[in-house]
C-alpha cells in the first residue's frame, strides 16, 4: 500500500474574514478575475475542491470558504442553523464581489444553499451550479414533536466524535466510504481535514453538527425560492445518488428543475455523491463550458 500523497497543481492560500462575529476561513487559488465562489458540503471543507480546481482548464481565481464550524473556521457556541449559512454566504458575497453578480458552484449543502440564495438575492448571482444538492429530504408537520424532542435530548451532553490513530487511518475511512477514491487523493483529503485530538486526529468539524435539527425541511418553501432565481442554473446529479433523494414524484430531479425557470440538469454516470472527487476532469469541463456562456 502506497503512502504517496496527491500533489496539487494549483496551490491555495488562506485568510480569515470576520463574518457576523465568527472567523471564517477563505481559501483562494490565485487566477484571473472575476472570482468563482465554491461552497462545500456538510462536514466537509474548502480544501476538498482541490481536485476540481486542478482539473479546470482556465486559470480563474477561485475562492472557497469553510462554513462556520467546519475546517479552519470558528465554532458557533449555540450550534448551527441552516439560515445562518445563508446569512454567512450573503456577507461573503458582499465582501468578495461587492459591485458585480458572481458565479457560484456549490456541492451538497453548498448546492442547496446556492439555489436558495439565488432566489433570495437574484441580483447577486450571475450563474450557479449545484452539484448533487439532494441531501435534504422533505418533512411533514407531524414529525415536529419527535424532531424537537430529539434535539432537546441532544443538548444534555456534547456529541461524541470519532477519532483516528493517524491520517492514514482517516484515509482508509474515506476510501471505505467512496470506492472510487484513490489512495493518494484520500491521503490528501485526510491530511487537509485532520484536527488533532489528544494525540489522535478527527475530522475538522464541530461535533455539535452531529445534533439533529429541530426545524422541518419543507421542499415547497425551497421551491418558492427556486422560482425567484433569475440566473441560469446547472443542476448536476451523481449517477449513484443519496437514498434520501427521491427518484420519483415530489422532490425528485425533474420536479426540482421545473421550479428553476432558467435551469437544466445533467446526470453524471459512474459517480457518487462526491462528483468532484470521482470525475473532476469531466465535471470541470461541464462547469467551465456553462460559466462561459
XYZ file of C-alpha atoms in Angstrom, residues 117-228:
112
model
C -29.674 32.170 -2.040
C -30.005 32.889 -5.750
C -33.770 33.157 -5.288
C -33.491 35.452 -2.281
C -30.725 37.624 -3.754
C -31.234 37.184 -7.523
C -29.259 40.331 -8.313
C -26.125 38.926 -6.623
C -25.757 35.697 -8.687
C -24.731 35.636 -12.367
C -24.705 31.861 -12.903
C -24.955 28.956 -10.474
C -24.071 25.276 -10.393
C -25.457 22.802 -7.854
C -23.524 19.530 -7.596
C -25.696 16.725 -6.221
C -27.597 19.069 -3.911
C -30.197 16.492 -2.859
C -29.304 15.694 0.755
C -32.296 17.305 2.472
C -35.484 15.242 2.398
C -38.967 16.686 2.709
C -40.543 16.569 6.169
C -44.113 16.822 7.433
C -45.658 18.779 10.292
C -46.374 15.505 12.096
C -42.632 14.976 12.545
C -42.173 18.171 14.565
C -42.784 16.785 18.099
C -40.320 13.938 17.639
C -37.677 16.119 15.980
C -37.841 18.794 18.681
C -37.736 16.140 21.412
C -34.634 14.528 19.922
C -32.974 17.937 19.679
C -33.739 18.729 23.320
C -32.329 15.365 24.380
C -29.148 16.003 22.363
C -28.439 19.223 24.285
C -27.822 17.336 27.514
C -24.311 16.289 26.506
C -21.698 17.001 23.855
C -21.980 14.646 20.875
C -19.202 12.091 20.692
C -16.728 12.355 17.865
C -14.848 9.554 16.190
C -11.087 9.785 16.496
C -8.458 8.003 14.407
C -4.959 6.868 15.232
C -3.441 8.863 12.375
C -4.058 10.428 8.968
C -3.542 7.088 7.208
C -6.431 5.584 9.177
C -8.591 8.553 8.233
C -7.697 7.933 4.596
C -8.812 4.313 4.978
C -12.165 5.577 6.274
C -12.575 7.884 3.257
C -11.759 5.087 0.822
C -14.225 2.763 2.529
C -16.942 5.388 2.037
C -16.041 6.012 -1.615
C -14.885 3.046 -3.672
C -13.760 5.369 -6.494
C -11.341 7.402 -4.368
C -7.659 6.508 -4.977
C -5.333 6.375 -2.003
C -3.175 9.376 -2.939
C -6.275 11.591 -3.016
C -7.651 10.017 0.157
C -4.400 10.844 1.950
C -4.531 14.434 0.664
C -8.110 14.838 1.879
C -7.394 13.243 5.238
C -4.340 15.425 5.786
C -6.233 18.592 4.885
C -9.241 17.673 7.033
C -7.441 16.334 10.116
C -7.757 18.051 13.502
C -5.518 16.934 16.399
C -7.357 15.469 19.393
C -5.331 14.213 22.379
C -2.622 12.578 20.302
C -5.056 11.320 17.699
C -6.890 13.008 14.815
C -10.528 13.704 13.983
C -12.269 15.307 11.049
C -12.170 19.086 11.319
C -15.739 19.971 12.160
C -17.525 20.934 15.361
C -19.062 17.810 16.976
C -22.225 19.854 17.624
C -23.038 19.292 13.951
C -23.971 15.752 14.992
C -27.021 17.096 16.826
C -30.329 16.729 14.985
C -32.096 19.797 13.619
C -35.323 20.690 15.461
C -36.629 22.530 12.404
C -38.506 20.983 9.494
C -37.284 20.969 5.925
C -40.144 21.860 3.592
C -39.354 21.426 -0.084
C -42.313 23.574 -1.088
C -40.717 26.505 0.753
C -37.415 25.887 -1.012
C -39.206 25.613 -4.350
C -40.734 29.045 -3.756
C -37.164 30.388 -3.521
C -36.063 28.494 -6.644
C -38.875 30.114 -8.615
C -37.345 33.525 -7.878
